[in-house]
């Protein structure tokens, strides 16, 4: 498991392009029959990816759980959200099987001991994108399909940001300890997300961009509002956003992204907005 330690905003101002990418960008999440994992010391969030092809893959495959978390099993003191961004598959949680279509989401509560990931067909594998946060209590494991997500249409074609925010793991949908996750879909012709930009001092965020057409990229904006930086991101890559950083982006085409948050609260209006003319 790749370990990323916290980076502060003063040092980041001096980072090269490669140093920014090494610190915040997460690549190669979907490798056949493997689990890729990145542990961030920003709120102790873990980002994982798995593409089962010929095997049913345990969520902790290749991870030394005791060395990483000091627990007997992965979710002993954690909760996790899992999206399928690939072809149909299934997730088995302590014997219960959850069919997972494209853009379906599964919330697994703290205390689940066995989590197994599988594709319906090796010719068209599922791709499971996962984010896990520490949890101090347990709720209920639940499958949330795209049709069941709370939907918030935002933006307009005039500002190139017409989009729908689909809230899956969210207080309006189900209770969790601290993890929140959702998926934002931009309409064709729209390219901007999360603009006007903001920070939220009490929460961190992780984005993953996907459904980016071949030959296109997303310019992910980060850094302090008065001294921004960017990371060029390709399809199915993720990026860590500390609480002090803005997290916005513009693509060379439309795209979809999944956001995950953890921290002190789940208050979605608890943010510090930055007016567009004030960005530097």
PDB file of C-alpha atoms in Angstrom:
ATOM      1  CA  UNK A   1       0.000   0.000   0.000  1.00  0.00           C
ATOM      2  CA  UNK A   2       1.306   3.399  -1.009  1.00  0.00           C
ATOM      3  CA  UNK A   3       1.571   5.821   1.932  1.00  0.00           C
ATOM      4  CA  UNK A   4       1.111   9.561   1.375  1.00  0.00           C
ATOM      5  CA  UNK A   5       1.984  11.887   4.228  1.00  0.00           C
ATOM      6  CA  UNK A   6       0.393  15.291   4.720  1.00  0.00           C
ATOM      7  CA  UNK A   7       1.738  18.221   2.703  1.00  0.00           C
ATOM      8  CA  UNK A   8       1.277  21.816   3.835  1.00  0.00           C
ATOM      9  CA  UNK A   9       0.329  24.739   1.658  1.00  0.00           C
ATOM     10  CA  UNK A  10       3.576  26.634   2.248  1.00  0.00           C
ATOM     11  CA  UNK A  11       5.787  23.859   0.874  1.00  0.00           C
ATOM     12  CA  UNK A  12       3.447  23.034  -2.024  1.00  0.00           C
ATOM     13  CA  UNK A  13       4.055  26.502  -3.476  1.00  0.00           C
ATOM     14  CA  UNK A  14       7.587  25.367  -4.317  1.00  0.00           C
ATOM     15  CA  UNK A  15       6.709  21.945  -5.773  1.00  0.00           C
ATOM     16  CA  UNK A  16       7.604  21.037  -9.321  1.00  0.00           C
ATOM     17  CA  UNK A  17       5.017  19.486 -11.629  1.00  0.00           C
ATOM     18  CA  UNK A  18       6.333  16.006 -10.837  1.00  0.00           C
ATOM     19  CA  UNK A  19       6.368  16.647  -7.085  1.00  0.00           C
ATOM     20  CA  UNK A  20       2.721  17.734  -7.223  1.00  0.00           C
ATOM     21  CA  UNK A  21       1.834  14.575  -9.096  1.00  0.00           C
ATOM     22  CA  UNK A  22       3.821  12.338  -6.732  1.00  0.00           C
ATOM     23  CA  UNK A  23       2.124  13.866  -3.684  1.00  0.00           C
ATOM     24  CA  UNK A  24      -1.509  14.093  -4.759  1.00  0.00           C
ATOM     25  CA  UNK A  25      -2.193  12.087  -7.948  1.00  0.00           C
ATOM     26  CA  UNK A  26      -3.311   8.437  -7.754  1.00  0.00           C
ATOM     27  CA  UNK A  27      -2.762   6.343 -10.882  1.00  0.00           C
ATOM     28  CA  UNK A  28      -3.033   2.703 -12.003  1.00  0.00           C
ATOM     29  CA  UNK A  29      -5.987   1.829  -9.799  1.00  0.00           C
ATOM     30  CA  UNK A  30      -7.362  -0.928 -12.055  1.00  0.00           C
ATOM     31  CA  UNK A  31      -4.938  -3.812 -12.507  1.00  0.00           C
ATOM     32  CA  UNK A  32      -6.217  -7.328 -13.267  1.00  0.00           C
ATOM     33  CA  UNK A  33      -7.059  -9.315 -10.126  1.00  0.00           C
ATOM     34  CA  UNK A  34      -5.192  -6.918  -7.835  1.00  0.00           C
ATOM     35  CA  UNK A  35      -6.086  -4.309  -5.229  1.00  0.00           C
ATOM     36  CA  UNK A  36      -4.306  -0.963  -5.542  1.00  0.00           C
ATOM     37  CA  UNK A  37      -4.408   1.126  -2.361  1.00  0.00           C
ATOM     38  CA  UNK A  38      -3.190   4.566  -1.312  1.00  0.00           C
ATOM     39  CA  UNK A  39      -3.277   5.549   2.359  1.00  0.00           C
ATOM     40  CA  UNK A  40      -3.384   9.305   2.914  1.00  0.00           C
ATOM     41  CA  UNK A  41      -2.520  10.760   6.300  1.00  0.00           C
ATOM     42  CA  UNK A  42      -4.958  13.563   5.457  1.00  0.00           C
ATOM     43  CA  UNK A  43      -7.847  12.393   7.676  1.00  0.00           C
ATOM     44  CA  UNK A  44      -6.493   8.816   7.262  1.00  0.00           C
ATOM     45  CA  UNK A  45      -8.499   8.183   4.119  1.00  0.00           C
ATOM     46  CA  UNK A  46      -7.714   5.166   1.927  1.00  0.00           C
ATOM     47  CA  UNK A  47      -8.349   5.136  -1.833  1.00  0.00           C
ATOM     48  CA  UNK A  48      -8.528   1.739  -3.535  1.00  0.00           C
ATOM     49  CA  UNK A  49      -9.173   0.274  -6.951  1.00  0.00           C
ATOM     50  CA  UNK A  50      -9.786  -3.279  -8.132  1.00  0.00           C
ATOM     51  CA  UNK A  51     -10.532  -4.869 -11.501  1.00  0.00           C
ATOM     52  CA  UNK A  52     -11.382  -8.549 -10.952  1.00  0.00           C
ATOM     53  CA  UNK A  53     -10.930 -10.522 -14.153  1.00  0.00           C
ATOM     54  CA  UNK A  54     -10.315 -14.222 -13.533  1.00  0.00           C
ATOM     55  CA  UNK A  55     -10.537 -14.220  -9.726  1.00  0.00           C
ATOM     56  CA  UNK A  56     -12.842 -13.261  -6.915  1.00  0.00           C
ATOM     57  CA  UNK A  57     -10.640 -10.741  -5.111  1.00  0.00           C
ATOM     58  CA  UNK A  58     -10.637 -10.016  -1.392  1.00  0.00           C
ATOM     59  CA  UNK A  59     -10.629  -6.319  -0.570  1.00  0.00           C
ATOM     60  CA  UNK A  60      -7.457  -6.725   1.496  1.00  0.00           C
ATOM     61  CA  UNK A  61      -5.511  -8.695  -1.119  1.00  0.00           C
ATOM     62  CA  UNK A  62      -1.857  -7.658  -0.896  1.00  0.00           C
ATOM     63  CA  UNK A  63      -2.467  -5.384   2.117  1.00  0.00           C
ATOM     64  CA  UNK A  64      -0.847  -6.074   5.479  1.00  0.00           C
ATOM     65  CA  UNK A  65      -3.864  -5.044   7.542  1.00  0.00           C
ATOM     66  CA  UNK A  66      -2.137  -5.197  10.914  1.00  0.00           C
ATOM     67  CA  UNK A  67       0.868  -3.165   9.734  1.00  0.00           C
ATOM     68  CA  UNK A  68      -1.365  -0.627   7.995  1.00  0.00           C
ATOM     69  CA  UNK A  69      -4.210  -0.203  10.494  1.00  0.00           C
ATOM     70  CA  UNK A  70      -3.323  -2.139  13.632  1.00  0.00           C
ATOM     71  CA  UNK A  71      -6.546  -4.148  13.315  1.00  0.00           C
ATOM     72  CA  UNK A  72      -7.435  -7.775  12.671  1.00  0.00           C
ATOM     73  CA  UNK A  73      -9.340  -7.052   9.445  1.00  0.00           C
ATOM     74  CA  UNK A  74      -9.736  -4.134   7.058  1.00  0.00           C
ATOM     75  CA  UNK A  75     -13.117  -2.791   8.182  1.00  0.00           C
ATOM     76  CA  UNK A  76     -12.761  -3.522  11.891  1.00  0.00           C
ATOM     77  CA  UNK A  77     -12.671   0.244  12.561  1.00  0.00           C
ATOM     78  CA  UNK A  78     -13.463   1.611   9.095  1.00  0.00           C
ATOM     79  CA  UNK A  79     -16.379   2.203   6.731  1.00  0.00           C
ATOM     80  CA  UNK A  80     -16.131   2.179   2.937  1.00  0.00           C
ATOM     81  CA  UNK A  81     -17.963   3.320  -0.166  1.00  0.00           C
ATOM     82  CA  UNK A  82     -17.582   1.362  -3.413  1.00  0.00           C
ATOM     83  CA  UNK A  83     -18.624   2.493  -6.903  1.00  0.00           C
ATOM     84  CA  UNK A  84     -18.566   0.273  -9.964  1.00  0.00           C
ATOM     85  CA  UNK A  85     -17.353   2.332 -12.939  1.00  0.00           C
ATOM     86  CA  UNK A  86     -16.954  -0.693 -15.214  1.00  0.00           C
ATOM     87  CA  UNK A  87     -19.077  -3.570 -16.497  1.00  0.00           C
ATOM     88  CA  UNK A  88     -21.462  -5.508 -14.213  1.00  0.00           C
ATOM     89  CA  UNK A  89     -20.050  -7.313 -11.201  1.00  0.00           C
ATOM     90  CA  UNK A  90     -20.898  -8.296  -7.663  1.00  0.00           C
ATOM     91  CA  UNK A  91     -19.683  -7.708  -4.118  1.00  0.00           C
ATOM     92  CA  UNK A  92     -20.098 -10.261  -1.358  1.00  0.00           C
ATOM     93  CA  UNK A  93     -20.133  -8.888   2.198  1.00  0.00           C
ATOM     94  CA  UNK A  94     -20.091 -11.524   4.946  1.00  0.00           C
ATOM     95  CA  UNK A  95     -22.061 -13.905   2.716  1.00  0.00           C
ATOM     96  CA  UNK A  96     -24.552 -11.350   1.346  1.00  0.00           C
ATOM     97  CA  UNK A  97     -24.219 -10.762  -2.425  1.00  0.00           C
ATOM     98  CA  UNK A  98     -24.855  -7.318  -3.934  1.00  0.00           C
ATOM     99  CA  UNK A  99     -25.134  -7.100  -7.765  1.00  0.00           C
ATOM    100  CA  UNK A 100     -23.296  -4.005  -8.999  1.00  0.00           C
ATOM    101  CA  UNK A 101     -24.156  -2.379 -12.312  1.00  0.00           C
ATOM    102  CA  UNK A 102     -22.314   0.548 -13.833  1.00  0.00           C
ATOM    103  CA  UNK A 103     -22.459   3.601 -11.533  1.00  0.00           C
ATOM    104  CA  UNK A 104     -24.026   1.650  -8.660  1.00  0.00           C
ATOM    105  CA  UNK A 105     -22.672   2.308  -5.172  1.00  0.00           C
ATOM    106  CA  UNK A 106     -22.356   0.091  -2.093  1.00  0.00           C
ATOM    107  CA  UNK A 107     -21.861   1.500   1.388  1.00  0.00           C
ATOM    108  CA  UNK A 108     -20.328  -1.049   3.783  1.00  0.00           C
ATOM    109  CA  UNK A 109     -20.448  -0.212   7.462  1.00  0.00           C
ATOM    110  CA  UNK A 110     -17.795  -0.763  10.097  1.00  0.00           C
ATOM    111  CA  UNK A 111     -17.341  -4.362  11.224  1.00  0.00           C
ATOM    112  CA  UNK A 112     -17.794  -6.248   7.943  1.00  0.00           C
ATOM    113  CA  UNK A 113     -15.164  -8.986   8.012  1.00  0.00           C
ATOM    114  CA  UNK A 114     -15.197 -10.451   4.505  1.00  0.00           C
ATOM    115  CA  UNK A 115     -15.565  -8.338   1.357  1.00  0.00           C
ATOM    116  CA  UNK A 116     -15.121 -10.131  -1.986  1.00  0.00           C
ATOM    117  CA  UNK A 117     -15.122  -8.438  -5.403  1.00  0.00           C
ATOM    118  CA  UNK A 118     -15.974 -10.182  -8.695  1.00  0.00           C
ATOM    119  CA  UNK A 119     -16.899  -9.454 -12.318  1.00  0.00           C
ATOM    120  CA  UNK A 120     -19.785 -11.087 -14.142  1.00  0.00           C
ATOM    121  CA  UNK A 121     -17.584 -11.672 -17.198  1.00  0.00           C
ATOM    122  CA  UNK A 122     -13.788 -11.725 -17.619  1.00  0.00           C
ATOM    123  CA  UNK A 123     -14.242 -10.251 -21.099  1.00  0.00           C
ATOM    124  CA  UNK A 124     -15.961  -7.184 -19.604  1.00  0.00           C
ATOM    125  CA  UNK A 125     -14.649  -6.726 -16.065  1.00  0.00           C
ATOM    126  CA  UNK A 126     -16.072  -4.546 -13.340  1.00  0.00           C
ATOM    127  CA  UNK A 127     -13.939  -1.694 -12.010  1.00  0.00           C
ATOM    128  CA  UNK A 128     -14.477  -1.019  -8.334  1.00  0.00           C
ATOM    129  CA  UNK A 129     -13.457   2.412  -7.058  1.00  0.00           C
ATOM    130  CA  UNK A 130     -13.345   2.582  -3.266  1.00  0.00           C
ATOM    131  CA  UNK A 131     -12.740   5.144  -0.519  1.00  0.00           C
ATOM    132  CA  UNK A 132     -12.538   4.200   3.154  1.00  0.00           C
ATOM    133  CA  UNK A 133     -12.625   6.408   6.251  1.00  0.00           C
ATOM    134  CA  UNK A 134     -12.103   5.679   9.952  1.00  0.00           C
ATOM    135  CA  UNK A 135     -15.384   4.962  11.760  1.00  0.00           C
ATOM    136  CA  UNK A 136     -16.275   4.911  15.450  1.00  0.00           C
ATOM    137  CA  UNK A 137     -19.731   3.334  15.113  1.00  0.00           C
ATOM    138  CA  UNK A 138     -21.691   1.028  12.806  1.00  0.00           C
ATOM    139  CA  UNK A 139     -24.804   1.609  10.723  1.00  0.00           C
ATOM    140  CA  UNK A 140     -26.221  -0.527   7.891  1.00  0.00           C
ATOM    141  CA  UNK A 141     -24.590  -1.839   4.729  1.00  0.00           C
ATOM    142  CA  UNK A 142     -26.684  -0.677   1.797  1.00  0.00           C
ATOM    143  CA  UNK A 143     -26.716  -0.788  -1.999  1.00  0.00           C
ATOM    144  CA  UNK A 144     -27.587   2.555  -3.626  1.00  0.00           C
ATOM    145  CA  UNK A 145     -28.346   2.512  -7.312  1.00  0.00           C
ATOM    146  CA  UNK A 146     -28.022   5.600  -9.498  1.00  0.00           C
ATOM    147  CA  UNK A 147     -31.816   5.936  -9.627  1.00  0.00           C
ATOM    148  CA  UNK A 148     -31.932   6.024  -5.813  1.00  0.00           C
ATOM    149  CA  UNK A 149     -29.355   8.812  -5.378  1.00  0.00           C
ATOM    150  CA  UNK A 150     -30.495  12.288  -4.342  1.00  0.00           C
ATOM    151  CA  UNK A 151     -30.143  14.499  -7.410  1.00  0.00           C
ATOM    152  CA  UNK A 152     -29.180  18.170  -7.516  1.00  0.00           C
ATOM    153  CA  UNK A 153     -29.085  19.801 -10.987  1.00  0.00           C
ATOM    154  CA  UNK A 154     -26.712  22.759 -11.049  1.00  0.00           C
ATOM    155  CA  UNK A 155     -25.061  25.179 -13.454  1.00  0.00           C
ATOM    156  CA  UNK A 156     -25.937  26.232 -16.977  1.00  0.00           C
ATOM    157  CA  UNK A 157     -24.696  25.936 -20.534  1.00  0.00           C
ATOM    158  CA  UNK A 158     -23.876  29.658 -20.493  1.00  0.00           C
ATOM    159  CA  UNK A 159     -21.214  29.038 -17.823  1.00  0.00           C
ATOM    160  CA  UNK A 160     -20.129  25.677 -19.296  1.00  0.00           C
ATOM    161  CA  UNK A 161     -20.980  23.810 -16.098  1.00  0.00           C
ATOM    162  CA  UNK A 162     -24.431  22.265 -16.495  1.00  0.00           C
ATOM    163  CA  UNK A 163     -24.305  19.133 -14.370  1.00  0.00           C
ATOM    164  CA  UNK A 164     -26.155  16.840 -11.995  1.00  0.00           C
ATOM    165  CA  UNK A 165     -24.761  16.068  -8.546  1.00  0.00           C
ATOM    166  CA  UNK A 166     -25.874  12.573  -7.516  1.00  0.00           C
ATOM    167  CA  UNK A 167     -25.607  12.172  -3.745  1.00  0.00           C
ATOM    168  CA  UNK A 168     -25.207   8.492  -2.832  1.00  0.00           C
ATOM    169  CA  UNK A 169     -23.503   8.248   0.567  1.00  0.00           C
ATOM    170  CA  UNK A 170     -25.051  11.369   2.007  1.00  0.00           C
ATOM    171  CA  UNK A 171     -27.116  12.288   5.105  1.00  0.00           C
ATOM    172  CA  UNK A 172     -30.220  12.720   2.915  1.00  0.00           C
ATOM    173  CA  UNK A 173     -29.875   9.119   1.707  1.00  0.00           C
ATOM    174  CA  UNK A 174     -28.466   7.084   4.603  1.00  0.00           C
ATOM    175  CA  UNK A 175     -26.577   7.581   7.874  1.00  0.00           C
ATOM    176  CA  UNK A 176     -22.821   6.998   8.028  1.00  0.00           C
ATOM    177  CA  UNK A 177     -20.134   7.732  10.536  1.00  0.00           C
ATOM    178  CA  UNK A 178     -18.232  10.371   8.527  1.00  0.00           C
ATOM    179  CA  UNK A 179     -17.858   9.203   4.928  1.00  0.00           C
ATOM    180  CA  UNK A 180     -19.769  11.031   2.190  1.00  0.00           C
ATOM    181  CA  UNK A 181     -19.610  10.147  -1.515  1.00  0.00           C
ATOM    182  CA  UNK A 182     -21.374  11.128  -4.681  1.00  0.00           C
ATOM    183  CA  UNK A 183     -21.034  11.392  -8.432  1.00  0.00           C
ATOM    184  CA  UNK A 184     -21.236  14.492 -10.606  1.00  0.00           C
ATOM    185  CA  UNK A 185     -22.120  14.073 -14.283  1.00  0.00           C
ATOM    186  CA  UNK A 186     -21.412  16.954 -16.677  1.00  0.00           C
ATOM    187  CA  UNK A 187     -23.639  17.367 -19.709  1.00  0.00           C
ATOM    188  CA  UNK A 188     -22.107  17.416 -23.213  1.00  0.00           C
ATOM    189  CA  UNK A 189     -20.670  20.863 -23.869  1.00  0.00           C
ATOM    190  CA  UNK A 190     -19.977  21.547 -20.194  1.00  0.00           C
ATOM    191  CA  UNK A 191     -16.440  21.285 -18.838  1.00  0.00           C
ATOM    192  CA  UNK A 192     -16.202  23.112 -15.487  1.00  0.00           C
ATOM    193  CA  UNK A 193     -16.788  21.544 -12.079  1.00  0.00           C
ATOM    194  CA  UNK A 194     -16.936  23.093  -8.598  1.00  0.00           C
ATOM    195  CA  UNK A 195     -16.692  26.654  -9.836  1.00  0.00           C
ATOM    196  CA  UNK A 196     -16.854  29.104  -8.084  1.00  0.00           C
ATOM    197  CA  UNK A 197     -14.144  27.340  -6.109  1.00  0.00           C
ATOM    198  CA  UNK A 198     -14.125  26.796  -2.369  1.00  0.00           C
ATOM    199  CA  UNK A 199     -12.276  25.127   0.453  1.00  0.00           C
ATOM    200  CA  UNK A 200     -13.676  23.414   3.537  1.00  0.00           C
ATOM    201  CA  UNK A 201     -11.250  23.660   6.404  1.00  0.00           C
ATOM    202  CA  UNK A 202     -12.919  20.886   8.391  1.00  0.00           C
ATOM    203  CA  UNK A 203     -13.031  18.216   5.658  1.00  0.00           C
ATOM    204  CA  UNK A 204     -10.761  16.763   3.001  1.00  0.00           C
ATOM    205  CA  UNK A 205     -11.880  15.464  -0.377  1.00  0.00           C
ATOM    206  CA  UNK A 206     -10.789  12.920  -2.972  1.00  0.00           C
ATOM    207  CA  UNK A 207     -11.859  13.118  -6.614  1.00  0.00           C
ATOM    208  CA  UNK A 208     -11.680  10.474  -9.310  1.00  0.00           C
ATOM    209  CA  UNK A 209     -12.342  11.430 -12.932  1.00  0.00           C
ATOM    210  CA  UNK A 210     -13.701   8.921 -15.444  1.00  0.00           C
ATOM    211  CA  UNK A 211     -15.741   8.663 -18.641  1.00  0.00           C
ATOM    212  CA  UNK A 212     -13.146  10.997 -20.171  1.00  0.00           C
ATOM    213  CA  UNK A 213     -13.157  10.345 -23.943  1.00  0.00           C
ATOM    214  CA  UNK A 214      -9.929   9.136 -25.523  1.00  0.00           C
ATOM    215  CA  UNK A 215      -7.499  11.938 -26.312  1.00  0.00           C
ATOM    216  CA  UNK A 216      -8.949  14.261 -23.647  1.00  0.00           C
ATOM    217  CA  UNK A 217      -7.827  15.299 -20.154  1.00  0.00           C
ATOM    218  CA  UNK A 218      -9.059  17.209 -17.116  1.00  0.00           C
ATOM    219  CA  UNK A 219      -7.077  20.086 -15.653  1.00  0.00           C
ATOM    220  CA  UNK A 220      -7.642  19.620 -11.912  1.00  0.00           C
ATOM    221  CA  UNK A 221      -7.141  22.882 -10.031  1.00  0.00           C
ATOM    222  CA  UNK A 222      -5.701  22.781  -6.520  1.00  0.00           C
ATOM    223  CA  UNK A 223      -3.750  24.927  -4.069  1.00  0.00           C
ATOM    224  CA  UNK A 224      -4.733  28.013  -2.134  1.00  0.00           C
ATOM    225  CA  UNK A 225      -7.202  30.316  -3.823  1.00  0.00           C
ATOM    226  CA  UNK A 226      -4.609  33.065  -4.063  1.00  0.00           C
ATOM    227  CA  UNK A 227      -1.897  30.789  -5.465  1.00  0.00           C
ATOM    228  CA  UNK A 228      -3.440  27.980  -7.501  1.00  0.00           C
ATOM    229  CA  UNK A 229      -1.740  25.024  -9.151  1.00  0.00           C
ATOM    230  CA  UNK A 230      -3.019  22.344 -11.509  1.00  0.00           C
ATOM    231  CA  UNK A 231      -2.572  18.628 -12.196  1.00  0.00           C
ATOM    232  CA  UNK A 232      -3.367  17.221 -15.632  1.00  0.00           C
ATOM    233  CA  UNK A 233      -5.434  14.080 -15.132  1.00  0.00           C
ATOM    234  CA  UNK A 234      -6.312  11.234 -17.470  1.00  0.00           C
ATOM    235  CA  UNK A 235      -9.199   8.797 -17.443  1.00  0.00           C
ATOM    236  CA  UNK A 236      -9.794   6.820 -14.209  1.00  0.00           C
ATOM    237  CA  UNK A 237      -7.202   8.654 -12.114  1.00  0.00           C
ATOM    238  CA  UNK A 238      -7.834  10.073  -8.649  1.00  0.00           C
ATOM    239  CA  UNK A 239      -6.470  13.035  -6.720  1.00  0.00           C
ATOM    240  CA  UNK A 240      -6.169  13.913  -3.022  1.00  0.00           C
ATOM    241  CA  UNK A 241      -7.419  17.341  -1.945  1.00  0.00           C
ATOM    242  CA  UNK A 242      -6.371  18.540   1.546  1.00  0.00           C
ATOM    243  CA  UNK A 243      -8.682  20.855   3.484  1.00  0.00           C
ATOM    244  CA  UNK A 244      -6.633  23.957   2.602  1.00  0.00           C
ATOM    245  CA  UNK A 245      -6.842  23.340  -1.150  1.00  0.00           C
ATOM    246  CA  UNK A 246      -9.464  24.277  -3.695  1.00  0.00           C
ATOM    247  CA  UNK A 247     -10.701  21.360  -5.807  1.00  0.00           C
ATOM    248  CA  UNK A 248     -12.102  22.331  -9.168  1.00  0.00           C
ATOM    249  CA  UNK A 249     -11.453  21.341 -12.732  1.00  0.00           C
ATOM    250  CA  UNK A 250     -11.968  21.946 -16.415  1.00  0.00           C
ATOM    251  CA  UNK A 251     -11.847  19.279 -19.089  1.00  0.00           C
ATOM    252  CA  UNK A 252     -11.154  19.315 -22.775  1.00  0.00           C
ATOM    253  CA  UNK A 253     -14.492  17.489 -22.988  1.00  0.00           C
ATOM    254  CA  UNK A 254     -17.323  16.587 -20.630  1.00  0.00           C
ATOM    255  CA  UNK A 255     -16.627  13.866 -18.048  1.00  0.00           C
ATOM    256  CA  UNK A 256     -17.884  12.341 -14.804  1.00  0.00           C
ATOM    257  CA  UNK A 257     -16.263  12.378 -11.384  1.00  0.00           C
ATOM    258  CA  UNK A 258     -16.807  10.796  -7.981  1.00  0.00           C
ATOM    259  CA  UNK A 259     -16.150  12.844  -4.880  1.00  0.00           C
ATOM    260  CA  UNK A 260     -15.503  11.467  -1.408  1.00  0.00           C
ATOM    261  CA  UNK A 261     -15.242  13.465   1.801  1.00  0.00           C
ATOM    262  CA  UNK A 262     -14.274  12.811   5.387  1.00  0.00           C
ATOM    263  CA  UNK A 263     -13.526  14.997   8.371  1.00  0.00           C
ATOM    264  CA  UNK A 264     -15.201  16.813  11.211  1.00  0.00           C
ATOM    265  CA  UNK A 265     -18.745  17.019   9.838  1.00  0.00           C
ATOM    266  CA  UNK A 266     -21.107  16.231   6.979  1.00  0.00           C
ATOM    267  CA  UNK A 267     -22.487  19.766   6.587  1.00  0.00           C
ATOM    268  CA  UNK A 268     -22.337  20.412   2.860  1.00  0.00           C
ATOM    269  CA  UNK A 269     -22.773  24.183   3.257  1.00  0.00           C
ATOM    270  CA  UNK A 270     -19.755  24.325   5.592  1.00  0.00           C
ATOM    271  CA  UNK A 271     -17.376  25.782   3.022  1.00  0.00           C
ATOM    272  CA  UNK A 272     -15.353  28.902   2.411  1.00  0.00           C
ATOM    273  CA  UNK A 273     -16.257  30.271  -1.001  1.00  0.00           C
ATOM    274  CA  UNK A 274     -13.789  32.147  -3.188  1.00  0.00           C
ATOM    275  CA  UNK A 275     -15.154  34.610  -5.719  1.00  0.00           C
ATOM    276  CA  UNK A 276     -13.919  33.925  -9.236  1.00  0.00           C
ATOM    277  CA  UNK A 277     -12.311  37.397  -9.644  1.00  0.00           C
ATOM    278  CA  UNK A 278     -10.271  36.719  -6.467  1.00  0.00           C
ATOM    279  CA  UNK A 279      -8.576  33.583  -7.804  1.00  0.00           C
ATOM    280  CA  UNK A 280      -4.894  33.838  -8.619  1.00  0.00           C
TER     281      UNK A 280
END
